[in-house]
Amino acid sequence: MHPASFMKSFSARAKKRLTWRVLVAAWLAFLPLLTLSLSATSASAAPLQLDPNMDKTWQRTDLYVAQGSQSRSWLWGPTAFSIKTEEYDGAPATANIPANQRLVAYYDKSRMEINNPYGDRNSKYFVTNGLLVKELISGWRAVGDNRFVPYLPAEIPVVGDRTRLYNLNAPTYASIASITSLTTDQNRADNRVGQQVTAYLDYYSTPKADLRFASYNVTIANYDNTFGHNIPKVFWDYMNSTGNVLENGRTVVAPVVDWVFSTGYPITDPYWTTAKVGGVTRDVLFQCFERRCFSYTPSNSAGFQVEMGNVGSHYFDWRYNTPQPDCLTLPVRGFGKLWSENPSVKARIGCPYAWSGEQGIKIASQHFEHGSMIWVNSNGGTDYYLPYEKNIIVLFDDGKWAVVKDTWTEGQPLNSGLTPPAGRYEPVRGFGNAWRNETALKLRERLGWAVEKETGGDGAIQNFGGGYMIWLGNSKEILVGYRYYDRTNHWEVYPDTFQG
């Protein structure tokens, strides 16, 4: 089969999956108008109030911080700066809140939520705080337990001053996607309990060791196996600290942070960075969990060296105040035309990585009975989506994709000598090795036999916060691979309409 026909078959399958994406994009475009209409309608309604259990949750830890009787940082923040309702599938109606809407309260450090106002008020999970960090990193907003709306990963600094243009070095939620575990099988780290934390990360590069930070003598105290990440002692001590808290109207000494409830599990390892804090450049250690991000600033006073990041205010700004991406660089040529003219693609793939422009590559492709393989030579560059020098992208007919390493080298047998049915082929070289040996992915069973011989050509690639684009020179089409946090990757193919 000619490569052009091969990619046309990609497009036919992709079009079926695009219909709902277009509808989502249209819905996103309509959302600001809808929000304005609802605001005007409800302007005369009585303002929403904190649920008593929300206030009780805040008072337990932060009342004493507000009073100045406890020298520790805020768990929530001084006050709820916004109390509102948000769409959430399955939430029951109350006297003043319609069905499928839930009461939320935004604080600097997090968001309180009540999903079921008729639930057990004695349960600590009557009031919850959402997986805001996962949403900020992935760009997918939860509007139900099992429904997500695509947006853009947040180009907001994880630590330090909020304004991106004055805090350029600090990593953003979008930029740390490449080192984050949004599922339990992504980016797991080795157990480094007892070792010093010297890994450094900024907005522009991948993590690297920097022995300058050894002077702070921060060591790893715990390894959490859920997502596979190390927790430094400064955060572990805070997560297990005790102090005066308010429970049932009485002051008691108890754990300050119920960390699984308040923070969730760690989804990154700890990293040092340099960030602007109040306009001053400081060394900061940060680590993100499912619900919160921690920071450790050695130059702060003792009670405030460890703090919760301002995830609540970051999320609120991302959701309500920043409808357009704040990208430092923009894609060009075919990638740029597709990105700028297709809101659905833009919303799901996010901003290009500032350090990773469009790169010319060599590619090869082969179509199978139930999918395809594309070989990409990334010229030694590594990144989250294509981590090897020689990558094989496997595209399955169900719209999912995976990446495996090309392990074939010159001198190895081209194939294993299998006899395929008439009109079919056994894949050779790297495709053949992956097809036969990647038993975890069951490539041979899932793909079937090849239906054409492998073909090669020129291509280009660019990495984005939410995936990658690859230009397929043979067929003048653009493969878009998305990385989601719902345990699946998805791909689509579009015609390259750029002229020039």
XYZ file of C-alpha atoms in Angstrom:
500
model
C 0.000 0.000 0.000
C 1.362 3.448 -0.927
C 2.158 5.661 2.101
C -0.396 8.239 0.990
C -3.139 5.618 0.954
C -1.849 4.343 4.263
C -2.226 7.765 5.889
C -5.614 8.360 4.247
C -6.812 5.332 6.164
C -5.520 7.089 9.308
C -7.571 10.153 8.442
C -10.751 8.198 7.855
C -10.530 6.612 11.266
C -9.501 9.874 12.924
C -12.478 11.800 11.505
C -14.885 9.601 13.424
C -13.158 10.523 16.640
C -13.103 14.230 15.800
C -16.856 14.847 15.835
C -17.184 15.059 19.588
C -13.956 17.084 19.795
C -15.497 19.723 17.553
C -18.579 19.779 19.748
C -16.387 20.229 22.825
C -14.530 23.086 21.155
C -17.818 24.779 20.262
C -19.000 24.341 23.820
C -15.793 25.897 25.149
C -16.251 28.890 22.845
C -19.843 29.337 24.050
C -18.956 28.957 27.742
C -17.928 32.592 28.448
C -21.243 33.866 27.038
C -23.146 31.317 29.070
C -21.250 32.302 32.204
C -22.050 35.980 31.702
C -25.723 35.165 31.182
C -25.909 33.084 34.333
C -24.120 35.775 36.323
C -26.593 38.407 35.198
C -29.528 36.159 36.030
C -28.285 35.362 39.516
C -27.047 38.864 40.381
C -30.076 39.547 42.548
C -29.980 36.160 44.279
C -28.692 35.873 47.837
C -24.913 35.269 47.911
C -23.825 31.730 48.693
C -22.459 31.042 52.153
C -19.899 28.572 53.457
C -21.428 25.311 54.576
C -20.890 24.928 58.366
C -18.703 21.890 57.738
C -16.482 23.943 55.445
C -15.996 26.507 58.174
C -15.332 23.713 60.670
C -12.697 22.228 58.350
C -10.954 25.598 58.045
C -11.115 26.350 61.774
C -9.523 23.027 62.714
C -6.078 24.155 61.549
C -6.141 27.729 60.302
C -8.099 29.495 63.043
C -5.013 29.398 65.260
C -2.799 30.574 62.409
C -5.148 33.516 61.821
C -5.070 34.329 65.543
C -1.256 34.122 65.598
C -1.228 31.544 68.381
C 0.454 28.885 66.209
C 3.647 29.612 64.276
C 2.981 27.558 61.185
C 1.983 28.194 57.587
C -1.568 28.153 56.250
C -3.174 24.851 55.302
C -6.036 26.615 53.477
C -5.453 30.363 53.632
C -6.817 33.363 55.524
C -10.327 33.169 54.087
C -12.428 31.798 51.262
C -12.029 34.328 48.454
C -14.786 32.796 46.287
C -17.853 30.733 47.205
C -19.780 29.455 44.205
C -21.368 26.468 42.513
C -19.700 24.429 39.773
C -20.962 21.766 37.426
C -20.564 18.255 38.805
C -22.373 15.195 37.474
C -24.605 13.438 39.985
C -24.645 16.118 42.672
C -28.185 16.224 44.159
C -30.291 19.377 44.238
C -30.805 21.398 47.426
C -33.053 24.332 48.261
C -30.666 26.842 46.665
C -28.411 24.707 44.430
C -29.770 22.847 41.370
C -28.958 19.237 40.542
C -25.570 18.483 38.996
C -24.080 21.519 40.703
C -21.941 21.421 43.831
C -20.942 24.026 46.391
C -17.239 24.938 46.299
C -15.121 27.397 48.258
C -11.777 28.624 46.960
C -8.896 29.327 49.328
C -5.353 30.304 48.402
C -4.058 26.780 49.017
C -6.917 24.582 47.783
C -10.630 24.292 47.051
C -13.250 22.816 49.378
C -16.083 20.864 47.775
C -19.333 19.264 48.894
C -20.400 16.665 46.365
C -23.294 15.264 48.384
C -24.956 17.724 50.808
C -27.075 14.845 52.190
C -24.065 12.715 53.101
C -22.683 11.876 56.536
C -21.678 15.169 58.136
C -19.537 13.290 60.664
C -17.342 11.878 57.901
C -14.114 13.716 57.150
C -14.921 13.185 53.454
C -18.147 15.197 53.659
C -15.939 18.137 52.683
C -13.265 17.219 50.161
C -10.587 19.037 48.193
C -10.178 18.122 44.559
C -7.312 16.799 42.441
C -6.532 20.343 41.374
C -2.862 19.729 40.638
C -3.658 16.923 38.213
C -6.111 19.174 36.409
C -3.629 22.054 36.208
C -0.910 19.816 34.779
C -3.051 17.803 32.370
C -5.381 20.572 31.206
C -8.454 18.404 31.825
C -11.096 19.836 34.165
C -13.188 17.388 36.171
C -16.946 17.970 35.895
C -17.853 14.611 37.408
C -16.230 11.482 38.746
C -15.814 10.167 35.210
C -16.158 13.192 32.915
C -13.509 15.725 31.996
C -13.570 18.838 29.816
C -10.446 19.628 27.764
C -8.702 22.946 28.272
C -5.030 23.985 28.309
C -2.366 22.914 30.836
C -1.691 25.825 33.168
C 1.280 28.036 32.252
C 1.361 29.295 35.841
C 4.531 29.012 37.975
C 4.216 26.234 40.545
C 6.219 28.245 43.098
C 7.002 31.909 43.552
C 5.353 34.965 42.078
C 2.155 34.369 40.120
C 2.968 36.524 37.081
C 4.724 34.342 34.554
C 6.612 37.166 32.841
C 8.301 38.156 36.120
C 9.076 34.591 37.213
C 10.369 33.107 33.972
C 12.758 30.541 35.431
C 10.246 28.754 37.670
C 8.629 25.568 36.318
C 4.943 25.835 35.441
C 2.249 23.199 35.850
C 2.356 22.684 32.080
C 6.134 22.363 31.939
C 6.390 19.690 34.668
C 4.154 17.258 32.775
C 7.275 15.471 31.563
C 8.274 14.458 35.113
C 4.791 13.933 36.577
C 2.959 10.684 37.263
C -0.617 11.337 36.238
C -1.157 7.582 36.294
C 0.535 4.990 38.498
C 2.664 3.636 35.635
C 4.118 6.978 34.485
C 7.501 8.441 35.444
C 8.076 6.287 38.513
C 11.313 7.100 40.332
C 13.776 4.789 42.046
C 13.739 4.557 45.827
C 16.357 7.043 47.106
C 15.638 7.033 50.848
C 18.605 8.448 52.738
C 20.091 10.251 49.724
C 20.446 14.003 49.419
C 18.128 15.985 47.167
C 20.243 17.760 44.550
C 18.002 17.460 41.478
C 17.404 20.853 39.863
C 14.563 21.774 37.511
C 13.701 25.016 35.770
C 11.241 25.937 33.032
C 13.701 25.459 30.202
C 15.387 22.098 30.761
C 15.011 18.583 32.063
C 16.010 17.654 35.652
C 19.731 17.517 36.366
C 21.894 17.130 39.449
C 23.302 20.346 40.891
C 25.642 19.782 43.832
C 25.223 23.403 44.920
C 22.010 22.303 46.627
C 23.810 19.666 48.705
C 24.707 22.491 51.094
C 21.090 22.528 52.309
C 21.443 18.883 53.411
C 17.880 17.885 52.530
C 17.547 14.105 52.437
C 14.850 11.664 51.352
C 12.847 10.270 54.280
C 10.134 8.182 52.610
C 9.344 6.439 49.353
C 5.647 6.260 48.468
C 4.960 3.350 46.147
C 1.534 4.526 44.925
C 2.930 6.580 42.037
C 6.547 5.763 42.837
C 8.046 8.956 44.318
C 10.415 10.042 47.062
C 9.414 12.466 49.824
C 12.121 14.622 51.449
C 12.413 14.835 55.200
C 11.400 18.512 55.331
C 8.025 17.652 53.753
C 7.628 14.300 55.503
C 8.142 15.929 58.908
C 5.520 18.573 58.089
C 3.077 15.953 56.790
C 3.378 14.086 60.098
C 3.636 17.078 62.438
C 1.380 17.638 65.435
C 0.140 20.843 67.009
C -2.832 22.632 68.456
C -5.981 22.077 66.402
C -9.683 22.699 67.058
C -11.801 19.561 67.252
C -15.394 19.468 68.537
C -14.979 22.919 70.074
C -11.878 21.927 72.066
C -8.189 22.601 71.561
C -6.293 19.330 71.277
C -2.798 18.337 70.196
C -3.209 16.197 67.093
C -1.808 15.729 63.574
C -2.034 19.034 61.710
C -2.192 17.456 58.258
C -4.175 14.360 57.361
C -1.941 14.170 54.329
C -3.672 11.531 52.194
C -6.919 13.497 52.602
C -5.363 16.952 52.233
C -2.594 16.424 49.683
C -3.140 13.046 48.053
C -0.120 11.012 46.987
C 3.067 12.511 45.530
C 3.065 12.632 41.726
C 6.538 14.137 41.279
C 9.859 13.751 43.000
C 11.224 16.810 44.874
C 13.192 19.334 42.799
C 15.167 22.436 43.581
C 14.545 25.498 41.468
C 15.223 29.223 41.580
C 12.078 31.329 41.643
C 11.131 34.931 42.178
C 9.372 35.260 45.533
C 8.171 38.777 46.231
C 10.443 39.909 43.413
C 13.523 38.352 45.053
C 15.274 35.312 43.539
C 15.340 32.451 46.038
C 16.271 28.785 46.145
C 13.077 26.751 46.585
C 12.495 23.019 46.862
C 9.104 21.960 45.532
C 7.110 18.775 45.129
C 3.626 18.233 43.753
C 1.013 15.858 45.095
C -2.381 15.031 43.603
C -4.159 17.835 45.484
C -1.447 20.244 46.633
C 2.142 21.289 45.967
C 4.692 21.804 48.742
C 7.542 24.306 48.830
C 10.546 24.545 51.140
C 12.341 27.888 51.204
C 15.438 27.672 53.443
C 15.697 31.473 53.693
C 12.244 31.751 55.330
C 11.799 31.881 59.107
C 11.558 28.499 60.843
C 7.774 28.150 61.032
C 7.296 29.125 57.405
C 10.030 27.292 55.552
C 7.550 24.613 54.477
C 4.393 25.953 52.874
C 1.531 24.771 50.749
C 1.648 26.250 47.266
C -1.136 28.588 46.171
C -2.864 25.859 44.190
C -6.356 27.144 44.971
C -5.747 30.643 43.638
C -3.734 29.256 40.698
C -6.585 26.952 39.762
C -9.182 29.712 40.078
C -7.171 32.005 37.799
C -6.635 29.175 35.303
C -10.308 28.273 35.245
C -11.891 31.721 35.316
C -9.343 34.406 34.484
C -7.002 33.028 31.806
C -9.037 31.879 28.791
C -6.063 32.143 26.397
C -2.738 30.294 26.672
C 0.242 32.322 27.840
C 2.728 30.527 25.608
C 6.306 31.769 25.475
C 6.732 30.316 21.980
C 4.257 29.458 19.221
C 4.421 26.669 16.640
C 5.019 27.638 13.004
C 4.357 26.307 9.484
C 2.042 23.289 9.354
C 2.115 22.693 13.092
C 1.311 26.352 13.761
C -1.526 26.465 11.233
C -3.161 23.347 12.678
C -2.666 24.577 16.266
C -4.029 28.083 15.682
C -6.981 27.101 13.478
C -8.230 24.119 15.487
C -9.351 25.098 19.040
C -9.875 21.461 20.003
C -6.272 20.521 19.160
C -4.980 23.645 20.886
C -6.991 22.962 24.030
C -5.783 19.389 24.345
C -2.128 19.697 23.371
C -1.354 23.007 25.080
C 1.723 25.190 24.535
C 4.897 24.108 22.771
C 7.826 23.441 25.043
C 9.921 26.621 24.978
C 13.160 24.607 24.725
C 11.911 22.269 22.003
C 11.187 23.855 18.639
C 10.267 22.021 15.474
C 12.988 19.478 14.618
C 13.655 17.710 11.318
C 13.794 13.909 11.670
C 13.898 10.694 9.676
C 10.822 8.504 9.892
C 9.637 5.106 8.682
C 6.115 3.697 8.715
C 4.267 0.440 8.267
C 0.568 -0.377 8.303
C -0.760 -3.510 10.031
C -4.084 -5.289 10.084
C -5.131 -3.476 13.256
C -2.867 -0.458 13.531
C 0.425 1.042 12.452
C 4.019 1.652 13.509
C 6.027 4.822 12.955
C 9.790 4.870 13.541
C 11.211 8.200 14.688
C 14.895 9.048 14.899
C 15.032 11.883 17.412
C 18.782 12.493 16.819
C 19.689 11.695 20.401
C 17.283 14.185 21.969
C 15.088 12.778 24.735
C 11.789 13.968 26.120
C 8.716 12.713 27.889
C 6.788 11.513 24.862
C 9.651 10.108 22.760
C 12.254 9.187 25.362
C 14.671 7.186 23.193
C 17.079 8.088 20.416
C 15.195 5.673 18.170
C 11.509 5.439 19.036
C 8.729 3.295 17.653
C 5.288 4.858 18.004
C 2.582 2.217 17.920
C -0.832 3.433 16.761
C -3.719 1.118 17.554
C -6.996 1.118 15.650
C -8.909 1.998 18.827
C -7.237 5.432 18.789
C -4.643 4.745 21.485
C -0.861 4.893 21.134
C 2.272 3.730 22.912
C 6.021 4.256 22.517
C 8.633 1.486 22.637
C 12.392 1.530 22.089
C 13.894 0.365 18.805
C 16.303 -2.340 20.003
C 17.436 -3.569 16.576
C 21.084 -2.993 15.592
C 23.028 -3.700 12.437
C 24.142 -7.324 12.298
C 21.043 -8.733 13.945
C 18.680 -10.888 11.834
C 16.158 -8.877 9.820
C 13.294 -11.115 10.945
C 12.576 -14.472 12.570
C 11.633 -16.312 9.375
C 7.897 -16.575 10.038
C 5.621 -17.425 7.107
C 2.789 -14.882 6.931
C -0.511 -15.476 5.117
C -0.800 -14.420 1.482
C -0.701 -10.663 1.074
C 0.756 -10.157 4.541
C 4.295 -9.436 5.790
C 6.392 -10.145 8.854
C 7.830 -6.803 10.042
C 11.608 -6.483 9.967
C 14.372 -4.721 11.877
C 13.096 -2.574 14.800
C 9.443 -3.027 13.895
C 9.954 -6.780 13.890
C 11.757 -6.835 17.257
C 8.986 -4.790 18.888
C 6.224 -6.809 17.206
C 7.672 -10.096 18.469
C 9.139 -9.125 21.833
C 6.910 -6.431 23.388
C 4.809 -9.002 25.201
C 3.537 -6.563 27.836
C 1.787 -4.553 25.124
C 0.901 -7.719 23.155
C 1.816 -5.959 19.929
C 1.670 -9.035 17.740
C -1.768 -10.013 18.990
C -3.144 -6.461 18.853
C -1.679 -5.399 15.507
C -1.806 -8.591 13.485
C 0.374 -9.026 10.386
C 1.767 -6.116 8.388
C -0.221 -5.386 5.223
C 2.576 -3.488 3.443
C 6.321 -3.208 3.464
C 8.077 -0.632 5.605
C 8.647 2.750 3.912
C 10.926 5.608 4.951
C 11.121 9.356 4.453
C 11.591 12.795 5.973
C 9.575 14.220 8.825
C 9.511 16.784 11.633
C 8.519 16.732 15.291
C 7.609 19.247 17.981
C 6.827 18.642 21.639
C 3.949 20.310 23.485
C 2.782 20.320 27.080
C 0.039 17.817 26.268
C 1.680 15.702 23.578
C 3.527 15.968 20.277
C 3.046 16.662 16.575
C 4.870 14.726 13.847
C 4.905 15.810 10.203
C 4.722 12.792 7.906
C 6.512 13.939 4.782
C 5.420 11.067 2.541
C 1.730 11.861 2.868
C 1.877 15.555 3.907
C -0.126 14.871 7.055
C 0.349 15.696 10.732
C 0.099 13.043 13.429
C -1.030 14.472 16.780
C -0.426 12.350 19.867
C -2.134 13.437 23.075
C -1.145 12.467 26.608
C -4.162 12.231 28.945
C -4.297 11.427 32.639
C -7.243 9.030 32.323
C -4.812 6.140 31.680
C -5.008 6.440 27.906
C -3.151 8.137 25.069
C -4.993 9.111 21.911
C -3.880 10.024 18.385
C -5.362 11.818 15.403
C -4.126 12.633 11.898
C -4.819 15.894 10.040
C -3.875 17.063 6.531
C -1.006 19.536 6.411
C -2.627 22.569 4.769
C 0.345 24.912 5.136
C 1.616 26.357 1.852
C 5.144 27.671 1.719
